[in-house]
Amino acid sequence: LGRPKEATQHLEAAVGIHPGYHEASLALTRAYFELGRFAEAEAAAERVLTADPPAPPELTAVAEAALRHVTETREAKAGDTEQ
C-alpha cells in the first residue's frame, strides 16, 4: 500500500458503499495493521468472515490468516508492554 493512512479513507468509503467488497475489507485489514490499529484490523477481517452472503472460500482463508496474524501481533505487543 505504501500510504496506509490515506488508503484507509478510500477503503472505508468503498466498504461503506459496498459492504460485500471483501477485497477492500482485506486491504483495510492490512492498512489498519500497518498503522497499529489492531482492533480495527481485526474487525475488518471479521467482516469478511461473517459476511452474508458468505465470502468466497479463498477470501475467507485469507481473512482467517490475517485475523490470526493481527491477533498474535496485538497480543505479543501487549505482552511487551506488560514486562
PDB file of N, CA, C and O in Angstrom:
ATOM      1  N   LEU A   1       0.822  -1.189   0.000  1.00  0.00           N
ATOM      2  CA  LEU A   1       0.000   0.000   0.000  1.00  0.00           C
ATOM      3  C   LEU A   1       0.869   1.257   0.000  1.00  0.00           C
ATOM      4  O   LEU A   1       0.630   2.156  -0.760  1.00  0.00           O
ATOM      5  N   GLY A   2       1.805   1.336   0.924  1.00  0.00           N
ATOM      6  CA  GLY A   2       2.707   2.466   0.931  1.00  0.00           C
ATOM      7  C   GLY A   2       2.210   3.669   1.704  1.00  0.00           C
ATOM      8  O   GLY A   2       2.985   4.356   2.331  1.00  0.00           O
ATOM      9  N   ARG A   3       0.921   3.954   1.651  1.00  0.00           N
ATOM     10  CA  ARG A   3       0.347   5.089   2.360  1.00  0.00           C
ATOM     11  C   ARG A   3      -0.914   4.617   3.079  1.00  0.00           C
ATOM     12  O   ARG A   3      -2.039   4.950   2.683  1.00  0.00           O
ATOM     13  N   PRO A   4      -0.743   3.844   4.144  1.00  0.00           N
ATOM     14  CA  PRO A   4      -1.904   3.226   4.785  1.00  0.00           C
ATOM     15  C   PRO A   4      -2.920   4.220   5.339  1.00  0.00           C
ATOM     16  O   PRO A   4      -4.118   3.950   5.313  1.00  0.00           O
ATOM     17  N   LYS A   5      -2.462   5.374   5.819  1.00  0.00           N
ATOM     18  CA  LYS A   5      -3.414   6.338   6.371  1.00  0.00           C
ATOM     19  C   LYS A   5      -4.374   6.832   5.290  1.00  0.00           C
ATOM     20  O   LYS A   5      -5.590   6.885   5.494  1.00  0.00           O
ATOM     21  N   GLU A   6      -3.816   7.174   4.132  1.00  0.00           N
ATOM     22  CA  GLU A   6      -4.652   7.625   3.025  1.00  0.00           C
ATOM     23  C   GLU A   6      -5.517   6.480   2.494  1.00  0.00           C
ATOM     24  O   GLU A   6      -6.677   6.677   2.134  1.00  0.00           O
ATOM     25  N   ALA A   7      -4.942   5.298   2.466  1.00  0.00           N
ATOM     26  CA  ALA A   7      -5.677   4.137   1.961  1.00  0.00           C
ATOM     27  C   ALA A   7      -6.908   3.853   2.810  1.00  0.00           C
ATOM     28  O   ALA A   7      -7.965   3.503   2.269  1.00  0.00           O
ATOM     29  N   THR A   8      -6.790   4.009   4.129  1.00  0.00           N
ATOM     30  CA  THR A   8      -7.941   3.704   4.984  1.00  0.00           C
ATOM     31  C   THR A   8      -9.135   4.567   4.626  1.00  0.00           C
ATOM     32  O   THR A   8     -10.270   4.072   4.621  1.00  0.00           O
ATOM     33  N   GLN A   9      -8.908   5.812   4.317  1.00  0.00           N
ATOM     34  CA  GLN A   9     -10.021   6.707   3.967  1.00  0.00           C
ATOM     35  C   GLN A   9     -10.773   6.192   2.739  1.00  0.00           C
ATOM     36  O   GLN A   9     -12.005   6.128   2.737  1.00  0.00           O
ATOM     37  N   HIS A  10     -10.038   5.813   1.715  1.00  0.00           N
ATOM     38  CA  HIS A  10     -10.663   5.337   0.481  1.00  0.00           C
ATOM     39  C   HIS A  10     -11.304   3.963   0.677  1.00  0.00           C
ATOM     40  O   HIS A  10     -12.400   3.703   0.161  1.00  0.00           O
ATOM     41  N   LEU A  11     -10.629   3.109   1.404  1.00  0.00           N
ATOM     42  CA  LEU A  11     -11.153   1.763   1.626  1.00  0.00           C
ATOM     43  C   LEU A  11     -12.395   1.788   2.508  1.00  0.00           C
ATOM     44  O   LEU A  11     -13.351   1.041   2.266  1.00  0.00           O
ATOM     45  N   GLU A  12     -12.401   2.638   3.530  1.00  0.00           N
ATOM     46  CA  GLU A  12     -13.589   2.770   4.378  1.00  0.00           C
ATOM     47  C   GLU A  12     -14.783   3.236   3.540  1.00  0.00           C
ATOM     48  O   GLU A  12     -15.903   2.741   3.701  1.00  0.00           O
ATOM     49  N   ALA A  13     -14.529   4.186   2.645  1.00  0.00           N
ATOM     50  CA  ALA A  13     -15.599   4.667   1.765  1.00  0.00           C
ATOM     51  C   ALA A  13     -16.096   3.549   0.859  1.00  0.00           C
ATOM     52  O   ALA A  13     -17.311   3.373   0.685  1.00  0.00           O
ATOM     53  N   ALA A  14     -15.181   2.778   0.298  1.00  0.00           N
ATOM     54  CA  ALA A  14     -15.561   1.679  -0.592  1.00  0.00           C
ATOM     55  C   ALA A  14     -16.401   0.638   0.134  1.00  0.00           C
ATOM     56  O   ALA A  14     -17.435   0.195  -0.376  1.00  0.00           O
ATOM     57  N   VAL A  15     -15.985   0.270   1.337  1.00  0.00           N
ATOM     58  CA  VAL A  15     -16.732  -0.730   2.112  1.00  0.00           C
ATOM     59  C   VAL A  15     -18.074  -0.153   2.553  1.00  0.00           C
ATOM     60  O   VAL A  15     -19.077  -0.870   2.616  1.00  0.00           O
ATOM     61  N   GLY A  16     -18.100   1.143   2.847  1.00  0.00           N
ATOM     62  CA  GLY A  16     -19.357   1.782   3.220  1.00  0.00           C
ATOM     63  C   GLY A  16     -20.378   1.765   2.093  1.00  0.00           C
ATOM     64  O   GLY A  16     -21.574   1.579   2.314  1.00  0.00           O
ATOM     65  N   ILE A  17     -19.892   1.945   0.872  1.00  0.00           N
ATOM     66  CA  ILE A  17     -20.773   1.929  -0.296  1.00  0.00           C
ATOM     67  C   ILE A  17     -21.174   0.508  -0.650  1.00  0.00           C
ATOM     68  O   ILE A  17     -22.324   0.237  -0.990  1.00  0.00           O
ATOM     69  N   HIS A  18     -20.215  -0.408  -0.562  1.00  0.00           N
ATOM     70  CA  HIS A  18     -20.466  -1.796  -0.967  1.00  0.00           C
ATOM     71  C   HIS A  18     -19.888  -2.742   0.090  1.00  0.00           C
ATOM     72  O   HIS A  18     -18.733  -3.170  -0.023  1.00  0.00           O
ATOM     73  N   PRO A  19     -20.674  -3.045   1.126  1.00  0.00           N
ATOM     74  CA  PRO A  19     -20.170  -3.898   2.217  1.00  0.00           C
ATOM     75  C   PRO A  19     -19.676  -5.274   1.769  1.00  0.00           C
ATOM     76  O   PRO A  19     -18.860  -5.880   2.443  1.00  0.00           O
ATOM     77  N   GLY A  20     -20.140  -5.746   0.633  1.00  0.00           N
ATOM     78  CA  GLY A  20     -19.711  -7.044   0.126  1.00  0.00           C
ATOM     79  C   GLY A  20     -18.415  -7.005  -0.655  1.00  0.00           C
ATOM     80  O   GLY A  20     -18.007  -8.018  -1.231  1.00  0.00           O
ATOM     81  N   TYR A  21     -17.750  -5.865  -0.674  1.00  0.00           N
ATOM     82  CA  TYR A  21     -16.470  -5.723  -1.377  1.00  0.00           C
ATOM     83  C   TYR A  21     -15.384  -6.265  -0.451  1.00  0.00           C
ATOM     84  O   TYR A  21     -14.685  -5.540   0.228  1.00  0.00           O
ATOM     85  N   HIS A  22     -15.261  -7.583  -0.419  1.00  0.00           N
ATOM     86  CA  HIS A  22     -14.388  -8.275   0.531  1.00  0.00           C
ATOM     87  C   HIS A  22     -12.915  -7.940   0.336  1.00  0.00           C
ATOM     88  O   HIS A  22     -12.162  -7.856   1.300  1.00  0.00           O
ATOM     89  N   GLU A  23     -12.518  -7.741  -0.907  1.00  0.00           N
ATOM     90  CA  GLU A  23     -11.126  -7.391  -1.163  1.00  0.00           C
ATOM     91  C   GLU A  23     -10.770  -6.063  -0.498  1.00  0.00           C
ATOM     92  O   GLU A  23      -9.668  -5.893   0.022  1.00  0.00           O
ATOM     93  N   ALA A  24     -11.716  -5.118  -0.485  1.00  0.00           N
ATOM     94  CA  ALA A  24     -11.475  -3.830   0.180  1.00  0.00           C
ATOM     95  C   ALA A  24     -11.370  -4.025   1.686  1.00  0.00           C
ATOM     96  O   ALA A  24     -10.532  -3.398   2.339  1.00  0.00           O
ATOM     97  N   SER A  25     -12.199  -4.900   2.248  1.00  0.00           N
ATOM     98  CA  SER A  25     -12.108  -5.171   3.688  1.00  0.00           C
ATOM     99  C   SER A  25     -10.764  -5.800   4.038  1.00  0.00           C
ATOM    100  O   SER A  25     -10.173  -5.476   5.070  1.00  0.00           O
ATOM    101  N   LEU A  26     -10.266  -6.674   3.182  1.00  0.00           N
ATOM    102  CA  LEU A  26      -8.959  -7.282   3.432  1.00  0.00           C
ATOM    103  C   LEU A  26      -7.839  -6.256   3.298  1.00  0.00           C
ATOM    104  O   LEU A  26      -6.894  -6.254   4.093  1.00  0.00           O
ATOM    105  N   ALA A  27      -7.939  -5.370   2.322  1.00  0.00           N
ATOM    106  CA  ALA A  27      -6.939  -4.309   2.181  1.00  0.00           C
ATOM    107  C   ALA A  27      -7.004  -3.368   3.382  1.00  0.00           C
ATOM    108  O   ALA A  27      -5.975  -2.893   3.869  1.00  0.00           O
ATOM    109  N   LEU A  28      -8.203  -3.133   3.888  1.00  0.00           N
ATOM    110  CA  LEU A  28      -8.375  -2.302   5.071  1.00  0.00           C
ATOM    111  C   LEU A  28      -7.756  -2.980   6.291  1.00  0.00           C
ATOM    112  O   LEU A  28      -7.129  -2.318   7.128  1.00  0.00           O
ATOM    113  N   THR A  29      -7.883  -4.290   6.369  1.00  0.00           N
ATOM    114  CA  THR A  29      -7.242  -5.042   7.448  1.00  0.00           C
ATOM    115  C   THR A  29      -5.741  -4.767   7.441  1.00  0.00           C
ATOM    116  O   THR A  29      -5.148  -4.465   8.480  1.00  0.00           O
ATOM    117  N   ARG A  30      -5.145  -4.842   6.280  1.00  0.00           N
ATOM    118  CA  ARG A  30      -3.702  -4.618   6.177  1.00  0.00           C
ATOM    119  C   ARG A  30      -3.324  -3.171   6.516  1.00  0.00           C
ATOM    120  O   ARG A  30      -2.344  -2.923   7.221  1.00  0.00           O
ATOM    121  N   ALA A  31      -4.096  -2.228   6.004  1.00  0.00           N
ATOM    122  CA  ALA A  31      -3.793  -0.817   6.266  1.00  0.00           C
ATOM    123  C   ALA A  31      -3.886  -0.514   7.762  1.00  0.00           C
ATOM    124  O   ALA A  31      -3.009   0.142   8.332  1.00  0.00           O
ATOM    125  N   TYR A  32      -4.938  -0.988   8.400  1.00  0.00           N
ATOM    126  CA  TYR A  32      -5.074  -0.786   9.850  1.00  0.00           C
ATOM    127  C   TYR A  32      -3.912  -1.444  10.591  1.00  0.00           C
ATOM    128  O   TYR A  32      -3.364  -0.881  11.531  1.00  0.00           O
ATOM    129  N   PHE A  33      -3.542  -2.642  10.162  1.00  0.00           N
ATOM    130  CA  PHE A  33      -2.424  -3.349  10.796  1.00  0.00           C
ATOM    131  C   PHE A  33      -1.151  -2.520  10.703  1.00  0.00           C
ATOM    132  O   PHE A  33      -0.438  -2.357  11.687  1.00  0.00           O
ATOM    133  N   GLU A  34      -0.878  -1.990   9.521  1.00  0.00           N
ATOM    134  CA  GLU A  34       0.336  -1.198   9.329  1.00  0.00           C
ATOM    135  C   GLU A  34       0.345   0.056  10.192  1.00  0.00           C
ATOM    136  O   GLU A  34       1.408   0.551  10.558  1.00  0.00           O
ATOM    137  N   LEU A  35      -0.848   0.559  10.531  1.00  0.00           N
ATOM    138  CA  LEU A  35      -0.958   1.737  11.382  1.00  0.00           C
ATOM    139  C   LEU A  35      -0.976   1.388  12.876  1.00  0.00           C
ATOM    140  O   LEU A  35      -1.037   2.274  13.714  1.00  0.00           O
ATOM    141  N   GLY A  36      -0.958   0.083  13.182  1.00  0.00           N
ATOM    142  CA  GLY A  36      -1.012  -0.348  14.576  1.00  0.00           C
ATOM    143  C   GLY A  36      -2.406  -0.273  15.157  1.00  0.00           C
ATOM    144  O   GLY A  36      -2.579  -0.331  16.376  1.00  0.00           O
ATOM    145  N   ARG A  37      -3.399  -0.184  14.313  1.00  0.00           N
ATOM    146  CA  ARG A  37      -4.802  -0.111  14.749  1.00  0.00           C
ATOM    147  C   ARG A  37      -5.376  -1.532  14.721  1.00  0.00           C
ATOM    148  O   ARG A  37      -6.174  -1.894  13.875  1.00  0.00           O
ATOM    149  N   PHE A  38      -4.928  -2.329  15.688  1.00  0.00           N
ATOM    150  CA  PHE A  38      -5.189  -3.763  15.662  1.00  0.00           C
ATOM    151  C   PHE A  38      -6.662  -4.121  15.844  1.00  0.00           C
ATOM    152  O   PHE A  38      -7.160  -5.030  15.189  1.00  0.00           O
ATOM    153  N   ALA A  39      -7.361  -3.438  16.718  1.00  0.00           N
ATOM    154  CA  ALA A  39      -8.790  -3.752  16.922  1.00  0.00           C
ATOM    155  C   ALA A  39      -9.574  -3.515  15.631  1.00  0.00           C
ATOM    156  O   ALA A  39     -10.449  -4.316  15.259  1.00  0.00           O
ATOM    157  N   GLU A  40      -9.248  -2.442  14.926  1.00  0.00           N
ATOM    158  CA  GLU A  40      -9.933  -2.155  13.667  1.00  0.00           C
ATOM    159  C   GLU A  40      -9.529  -3.153  12.585  1.00  0.00           C
ATOM    160  O   GLU A  40     -10.357  -3.544  11.754  1.00  0.00           O
ATOM    161  N   ALA A  41      -8.280  -3.583  12.602  1.00  0.00           N
ATOM    162  CA  ALA A  41      -7.834  -4.602  11.648  1.00  0.00           C
ATOM    163  C   ALA A  41      -8.583  -5.904  11.882  1.00  0.00           C
ATOM    164  O   ALA A  41      -9.031  -6.558  10.926  1.00  0.00           O
ATOM    165  N   GLU A  42      -8.726  -6.274  13.147  1.00  0.00           N
ATOM    166  CA  GLU A  42      -9.478  -7.491  13.472  1.00  0.00           C
ATOM    167  C   GLU A  42     -10.931  -7.372  13.027  1.00  0.00           C
ATOM    168  O   GLU A  42     -11.495  -8.314  12.445  1.00  0.00           O
ATOM    169  N   ALA A  43     -11.534  -6.220  13.249  1.00  0.00           N
ATOM    170  CA  ALA A  43     -12.933  -6.018  12.855  1.00  0.00           C
ATOM    171  C   ALA A  43     -13.103  -6.101  11.338  1.00  0.00           C
ATOM    172  O   ALA A  43     -14.095  -6.674  10.854  1.00  0.00           O
ATOM    173  N   ALA A  44     -12.153  -5.555  10.593  1.00  0.00           N
ATOM    174  CA  ALA A  44     -12.234  -5.615   9.128  1.00  0.00           C
ATOM    175  C   ALA A  44     -12.137  -7.057   8.634  1.00  0.00           C
ATOM    176  O   ALA A  44     -12.883  -7.467   7.735  1.00  0.00           O
ATOM    177  N   ALA A  45     -11.246  -7.838   9.230  1.00  0.00           N
ATOM    178  CA  ALA A  45     -11.135  -9.253   8.848  1.00  0.00           C
ATOM    179  C   ALA A  45     -12.398 -10.014   9.244  1.00  0.00           C
ATOM    180  O   ALA A  45     -12.889 -10.864   8.487  1.00  0.00           O
ATOM    181  N   GLU A  46     -12.936  -9.702  10.411  1.00  0.00           N
ATOM    182  CA  GLU A  46     -14.169 -10.360  10.870  1.00  0.00           C
ATOM    183  C   GLU A  46     -15.337 -10.086   9.925  1.00  0.00           C
ATOM    184  O   GLU A  46     -16.194 -10.944   9.745  1.00  0.00           O
ATOM    185  N   ARG A  47     -15.366  -8.898   9.338  1.00  0.00           N
ATOM    186  CA  ARG A  47     -16.437  -8.568   8.377  1.00  0.00           C
ATOM    187  C   ARG A  47     -16.448  -9.562   7.225  1.00  0.00           C
ATOM    188  O   ARG A  47     -17.510  -9.974   6.763  1.00  0.00           O
ATOM    189  N   VAL A  48     -15.273  -9.942   6.769  1.00  0.00           N
ATOM    190  CA  VAL A  48     -15.189 -10.912   5.671  1.00  0.00           C
ATOM    191  C   VAL A  48     -15.669 -12.284   6.156  1.00  0.00           C
ATOM    192  O   VAL A  48     -16.400 -12.983   5.454  1.00  0.00           O
ATOM    193  N   LEU A  49     -15.284 -12.633   7.382  1.00  0.00           N
ATOM    194  CA  LEU A  49     -15.623 -13.958   7.899  1.00  0.00           C
ATOM    195  C   LEU A  49     -17.100 -14.113   8.245  1.00  0.00           C
ATOM    196  O   LEU A  49     -17.613 -15.230   8.267  1.00  0.00           O
ATOM    197  N   THR A  50     -17.763 -13.013   8.515  1.00  0.00           N
ATOM    198  CA  THR A  50     -19.175 -13.085   8.908  1.00  0.00           C
ATOM    199  C   THR A  50     -20.109 -12.544   7.829  1.00  0.00           C
ATOM    200  O   THR A  50     -21.287 -12.303   8.100  1.00  0.00           O
ATOM    201  N   ALA A  51     -19.593 -12.360   6.631  1.00  0.00           N
ATOM    202  CA  ALA A  51     -20.385 -11.779   5.545  1.00  0.00           C
ATOM    203  C   ALA A  51     -21.584 -12.657   5.201  1.00  0.00           C
ATOM    204  O   ALA A  51     -21.530 -13.881   5.279  1.00  0.00           O
ATOM    205  N   ASP A  52     -22.674 -11.984   4.825  1.00  0.00           N
ATOM    206  CA  ASP A  52     -23.875 -12.676   4.385  1.00  0.00           C
ATOM    207  C   ASP A  52     -24.364 -11.969   3.130  1.00  0.00           C
ATOM    208  O   ASP A  52     -24.788 -10.813   3.220  1.00  0.00           O
ATOM    209  N   PRO A  53     -24.253 -12.588   1.972  1.00  0.00           N
ATOM    210  CA  PRO A  53     -23.819 -13.967   1.735  1.00  0.00           C
ATOM    211  C   PRO A  53     -22.318 -14.127   2.007  1.00  0.00           C
ATOM    212  O   PRO A  53     -21.573 -13.150   2.002  1.00  0.00           O
ATOM    213  N   PRO A  54     -21.924 -15.368   2.251  1.00  0.00           N
ATOM    214  CA  PRO A  54     -20.527 -15.630   2.605  1.00  0.00           C
ATOM    215  C   PRO A  54     -19.537 -15.222   1.513  1.00  0.00           C
ATOM    216  O   PRO A  54     -19.838 -15.278   0.327  1.00  0.00           O
ATOM    217  N   ALA A  55     -18.361 -14.822   1.961  1.00  0.00           N
ATOM    218  CA  ALA A  55     -17.273 -14.521   1.036  1.00  0.00           C
ATOM    219  C   ALA A  55     -16.800 -15.826   0.394  1.00  0.00           C
ATOM    220  O   ALA A  55     -16.958 -16.903   0.976  1.00  0.00           O
ATOM    221  N   PRO A  56     -16.205 -15.743  -0.785  1.00  0.00           N
ATOM    222  CA  PRO A  56     -15.658 -16.951  -1.414  1.00  0.00           C
ATOM    223  C   PRO A  56     -14.608 -17.596  -0.496  1.00  0.00           C
ATOM    224  O   PRO A  56     -13.932 -16.904   0.275  1.00  0.00           O
ATOM    225  N   PRO A  57     -14.461 -18.918  -0.584  1.00  0.00           N
ATOM    226  CA  PRO A  57     -13.537 -19.633   0.297  1.00  0.00           C
ATOM    227  C   PRO A  57     -12.107 -19.099   0.279  1.00  0.00           C
ATOM    228  O   PRO A  57     -11.451 -19.044   1.321  1.00  0.00           O
ATOM    229  N   GLU A  58     -11.628 -18.682  -0.890  1.00  0.00           N
ATOM    230  CA  GLU A  58     -10.243 -18.200  -0.942  1.00  0.00           C
ATOM    231  C   GLU A  58     -10.089 -16.892  -0.165  1.00  0.00           C
ATOM    232  O   GLU A  58      -9.060 -16.655   0.464  1.00  0.00           O
ATOM    233  N   LEU A  59     -11.114 -16.043  -0.149  1.00  0.00           N
ATOM    234  CA  LEU A  59     -11.043 -14.803   0.626  1.00  0.00           C
ATOM    235  C   LEU A  59     -11.243 -15.071   2.110  1.00  0.00           C
ATOM    236  O   LEU A  59     -10.640 -14.408   2.955  1.00  0.00           O
ATOM    237  N   THR A  60     -12.070 -16.050   2.418  1.00  0.00           N
ATOM    238  CA  THR A  60     -12.263 -16.446   3.813  1.00  0.00           C
ATOM    239  C   THR A  60     -10.947 -16.962   4.389  1.00  0.00           C
ATOM    240  O   THR A  60     -10.577 -16.628   5.516  1.00  0.00           O
ATOM    241  N   ALA A  61     -10.215 -17.747   3.604  1.00  0.00           N
ATOM    242  CA  ALA A  61      -8.931 -18.275   4.066  1.00  0.00           C
ATOM    243  C   ALA A  61      -7.943 -17.139   4.316  1.00  0.00           C
ATOM    244  O   ALA A  61      -7.212 -17.145   5.321  1.00  0.00           O
ATOM    245  N   VAL A  62      -7.922 -16.148   3.441  1.00  0.00           N
ATOM    246  CA  VAL A  62      -7.029 -15.000   3.628  1.00  0.00           C
ATOM    247  C   VAL A  62      -7.438 -14.232   4.879  1.00  0.00           C
ATOM    248  O   VAL A  62      -6.590 -13.831   5.681  1.00  0.00           O
ATOM    249  N   ALA A  63      -8.733 -14.030   5.072  1.00  0.00           N
ATOM    250  CA  ALA A  63      -9.222 -13.305   6.250  1.00  0.00           C
ATOM    251  C   ALA A  63      -8.877 -14.042   7.540  1.00  0.00           C
ATOM    252  O   ALA A  63      -8.486 -13.421   8.533  1.00  0.00           O
ATOM    253  N   GLU A  64      -9.008 -15.366   7.535  1.00  0.00           N
ATOM    254  CA  GLU A  64      -8.652 -16.156   8.727  1.00  0.00           C
ATOM    255  C   GLU A  64      -7.173 -16.006   9.050  1.00  0.00           C
ATOM    256  O   GLU A  64      -6.795 -15.820  10.212  1.00  0.00           O
ATOM    257  N   ALA A  65      -6.330 -16.087   8.028  1.00  0.00           N
ATOM    258  CA  ALA A  65      -4.881 -15.947   8.242  1.00  0.00           C
ATOM    259  C   ALA A  65      -4.546 -14.539   8.722  1.00  0.00           C
ATOM    260  O   ALA A  65      -3.734 -14.361   9.640  1.00  0.00           O
ATOM    261  N   ALA A  66      -5.176 -13.546   8.132  1.00  0.00           N
ATOM    262  CA  ALA A  66      -4.926 -12.156   8.533  1.00  0.00           C
ATOM    263  C   ALA A  66      -5.363 -11.933   9.972  1.00  0.00           C
ATOM    264  O   ALA A  66      -4.647 -11.311  10.766  1.00  0.00           O
ATOM    265  N   LEU A  67      -6.536 -12.447  10.323  1.00  0.00           N
ATOM    266  CA  LEU A  67      -7.039 -12.283  11.685  1.00  0.00           C
ATOM    267  C   LEU A  67      -6.100 -12.928  12.691  1.00  0.00           C
ATOM    268  O   LEU A  67      -5.782 -12.337  13.726  1.00  0.00           O
ATOM    269  N   ARG A  68      -5.613 -14.123  12.373  1.00  0.00           N
ATOM    270  CA  ARG A  68      -4.653 -14.810  13.249  1.00  0.00           C
ATOM    271  C   ARG A  68      -3.393 -13.972  13.434  1.00  0.00           C
ATOM    272  O   ARG A  68      -2.913 -13.779  14.557  1.00  0.00           O
ATOM    273  N   HIS A  69      -2.874 -13.443  12.336  1.00  0.00           N
ATOM    274  CA  HIS A  69      -1.644 -12.652  12.370  1.00  0.00           C
ATOM    275  C   HIS A  69      -1.835 -11.368  13.181  1.00  0.00           C
ATOM    276  O   HIS A  69      -0.991 -11.020  14.017  1.00  0.00           O
ATOM    277  N   VAL A  70      -2.932 -10.685  12.963  1.00  0.00           N
ATOM    278  CA  VAL A  70      -3.206  -9.443  13.695  1.00  0.00           C
ATOM    279  C   VAL A  70      -3.353  -9.737  15.181  1.00  0.00           C
ATOM    280  O   VAL A  70      -2.766  -9.045  16.027  1.00  0.00           O
ATOM    281  N   THR A  71      -4.116 -10.758  15.515  1.00  0.00           N
ATOM    282  CA  THR A  71      -4.351 -11.099  16.917  1.00  0.00           C
ATOM    283  C   THR A  71      -3.048 -11.487  17.606  1.00  0.00           C
ATOM    284  O   THR A  71      -2.768 -11.016  18.723  1.00  0.00           O
ATOM    285  N   GLU A  72      -2.241 -12.310  16.957  1.00  0.00           N
ATOM    286  CA  GLU A  72      -0.958 -12.720  17.550  1.00  0.00           C
ATOM    287  C   GLU A  72      -0.030 -11.521  17.740  1.00  0.00           C
ATOM    288  O   GLU A  72       0.634 -11.405  18.776  1.00  0.00           O
ATOM    289  N   THR A  73      -0.007 -10.627  16.771  1.00  0.00           N
ATOM    290  CA  THR A  73       0.849  -9.438  16.884  1.00  0.00           C
ATOM    291  C   THR A  73       0.364  -8.536  18.006  1.00  0.00           C
ATOM    292  O   THR A  73       1.164  -8.039  18.799  1.00  0.00           O
ATOM    293  N   ARG A  74      -0.949  -8.309  18.066  1.00  0.00           N
ATOM    294  CA  ARG A  74      -1.520  -7.473  19.124  1.00  0.00           C
ATOM    295  C   ARG A  74      -1.194  -8.046  20.493  1.00  0.00           C
ATOM    296  O   ARG A  74      -0.768  -7.335  21.403  1.00  0.00           O
ATOM    297  N   GLU A  75      -1.375  -9.347  20.664  1.00  0.00           N
ATOM    298  CA  GLU A  75      -1.097  -9.991  21.944  1.00  0.00           C
ATOM    299  C   GLU A  75       0.387  -9.921  22.291  1.00  0.00           C
ATOM    300  O   GLU A  75       0.744  -9.706  23.453  1.00  0.00           O
ATOM    301  N   ALA A  76       1.251 -10.095  21.304  1.00  0.00           N
ATOM    302  CA  ALA A  76       2.694 -10.011  21.545  1.00  0.00           C
ATOM    303  C   ALA A  76       3.079  -8.602  21.977  1.00  0.00           C
ATOM    304  O   ALA A  76       3.870  -8.425  22.911  1.00  0.00           O
ATOM    305  N   LYS A  77       2.521  -7.603  21.322  1.00  0.00           N
ATOM    306  CA  LYS A  77       2.830  -6.218  21.685  1.00  0.00           C
ATOM    307  C   LYS A  77       2.283  -5.889  23.074  1.00  0.00           C
ATOM    308  O   LYS A  77       2.924  -5.175  23.836  1.00  0.00           O
ATOM    309  N   ALA A  78       1.122  -6.436  23.417  1.00  0.00           N
ATOM    310  CA  ALA A  78       0.554  -6.216  24.747  1.00  0.00           C
ATOM    311  C   ALA A  78       1.455  -6.867  25.798  1.00  0.00           C
ATOM    312  O   ALA A  78       1.677  -6.307  26.869  1.00  0.00           O
ATOM    313  N   GLY A  79       1.993  -8.038  25.486  1.00  0.00           N
ATOM    314  CA  GLY A  79       2.911  -8.724  26.397  1.00  0.00           C
ATOM    315  C   GLY A  79       4.188  -7.954  26.590  1.00  0.00           C
ATOM    316  O   GLY A  79       4.757  -7.913  27.677  1.00  0.00           O
ATOM    317  N   ASP A  80       4.669  -7.295  25.531  1.00  0.00           N
ATOM    318  CA  ASP A  80       5.878  -6.495  25.615  1.00  0.00           C
ATOM    319  C   ASP A  80       5.710  -5.307  26.556  1.00  0.00           C
ATOM    320  O   ASP A  80       6.619  -4.941  27.277  1.00  0.00           O
ATOM    321  N   THR A  81       4.523  -4.723  26.561  1.00  0.00           N
ATOM    322  CA  THR A  81       4.300  -3.553  27.400  1.00  0.00           C
ATOM    323  C   THR A  81       4.085  -3.925  28.861  1.00  0.00           C
ATOM    324  O   THR A  81       4.260  -3.103  29.748  1.00  0.00           O
ATOM    325  N   GLU A  82       3.697  -5.175  29.115  1.00  0.00           N
ATOM    326  CA  GLU A  82       3.465  -5.625  30.490  1.00  0.00           C
ATOM    327  C   GLU A  82       4.778  -5.913  31.219  1.00  0.00           C
ATOM    328  O   GLU A  82       4.817  -5.946  32.424  1.00  0.00           O
ATOM    329  N   GLN A  83       5.838  -6.137  30.472  1.00  0.00           N
ATOM    330  CA  GLN A  83       7.110  -6.504  31.103  1.00  0.00           C
ATOM    331  C   GLN A  83       7.908  -5.312  31.532  1.00  0.00           C
ATOM    332  O   GLN A  83       7.883  -4.257  31.182  1.00  0.00           O
TER     333      GLN A  83
END
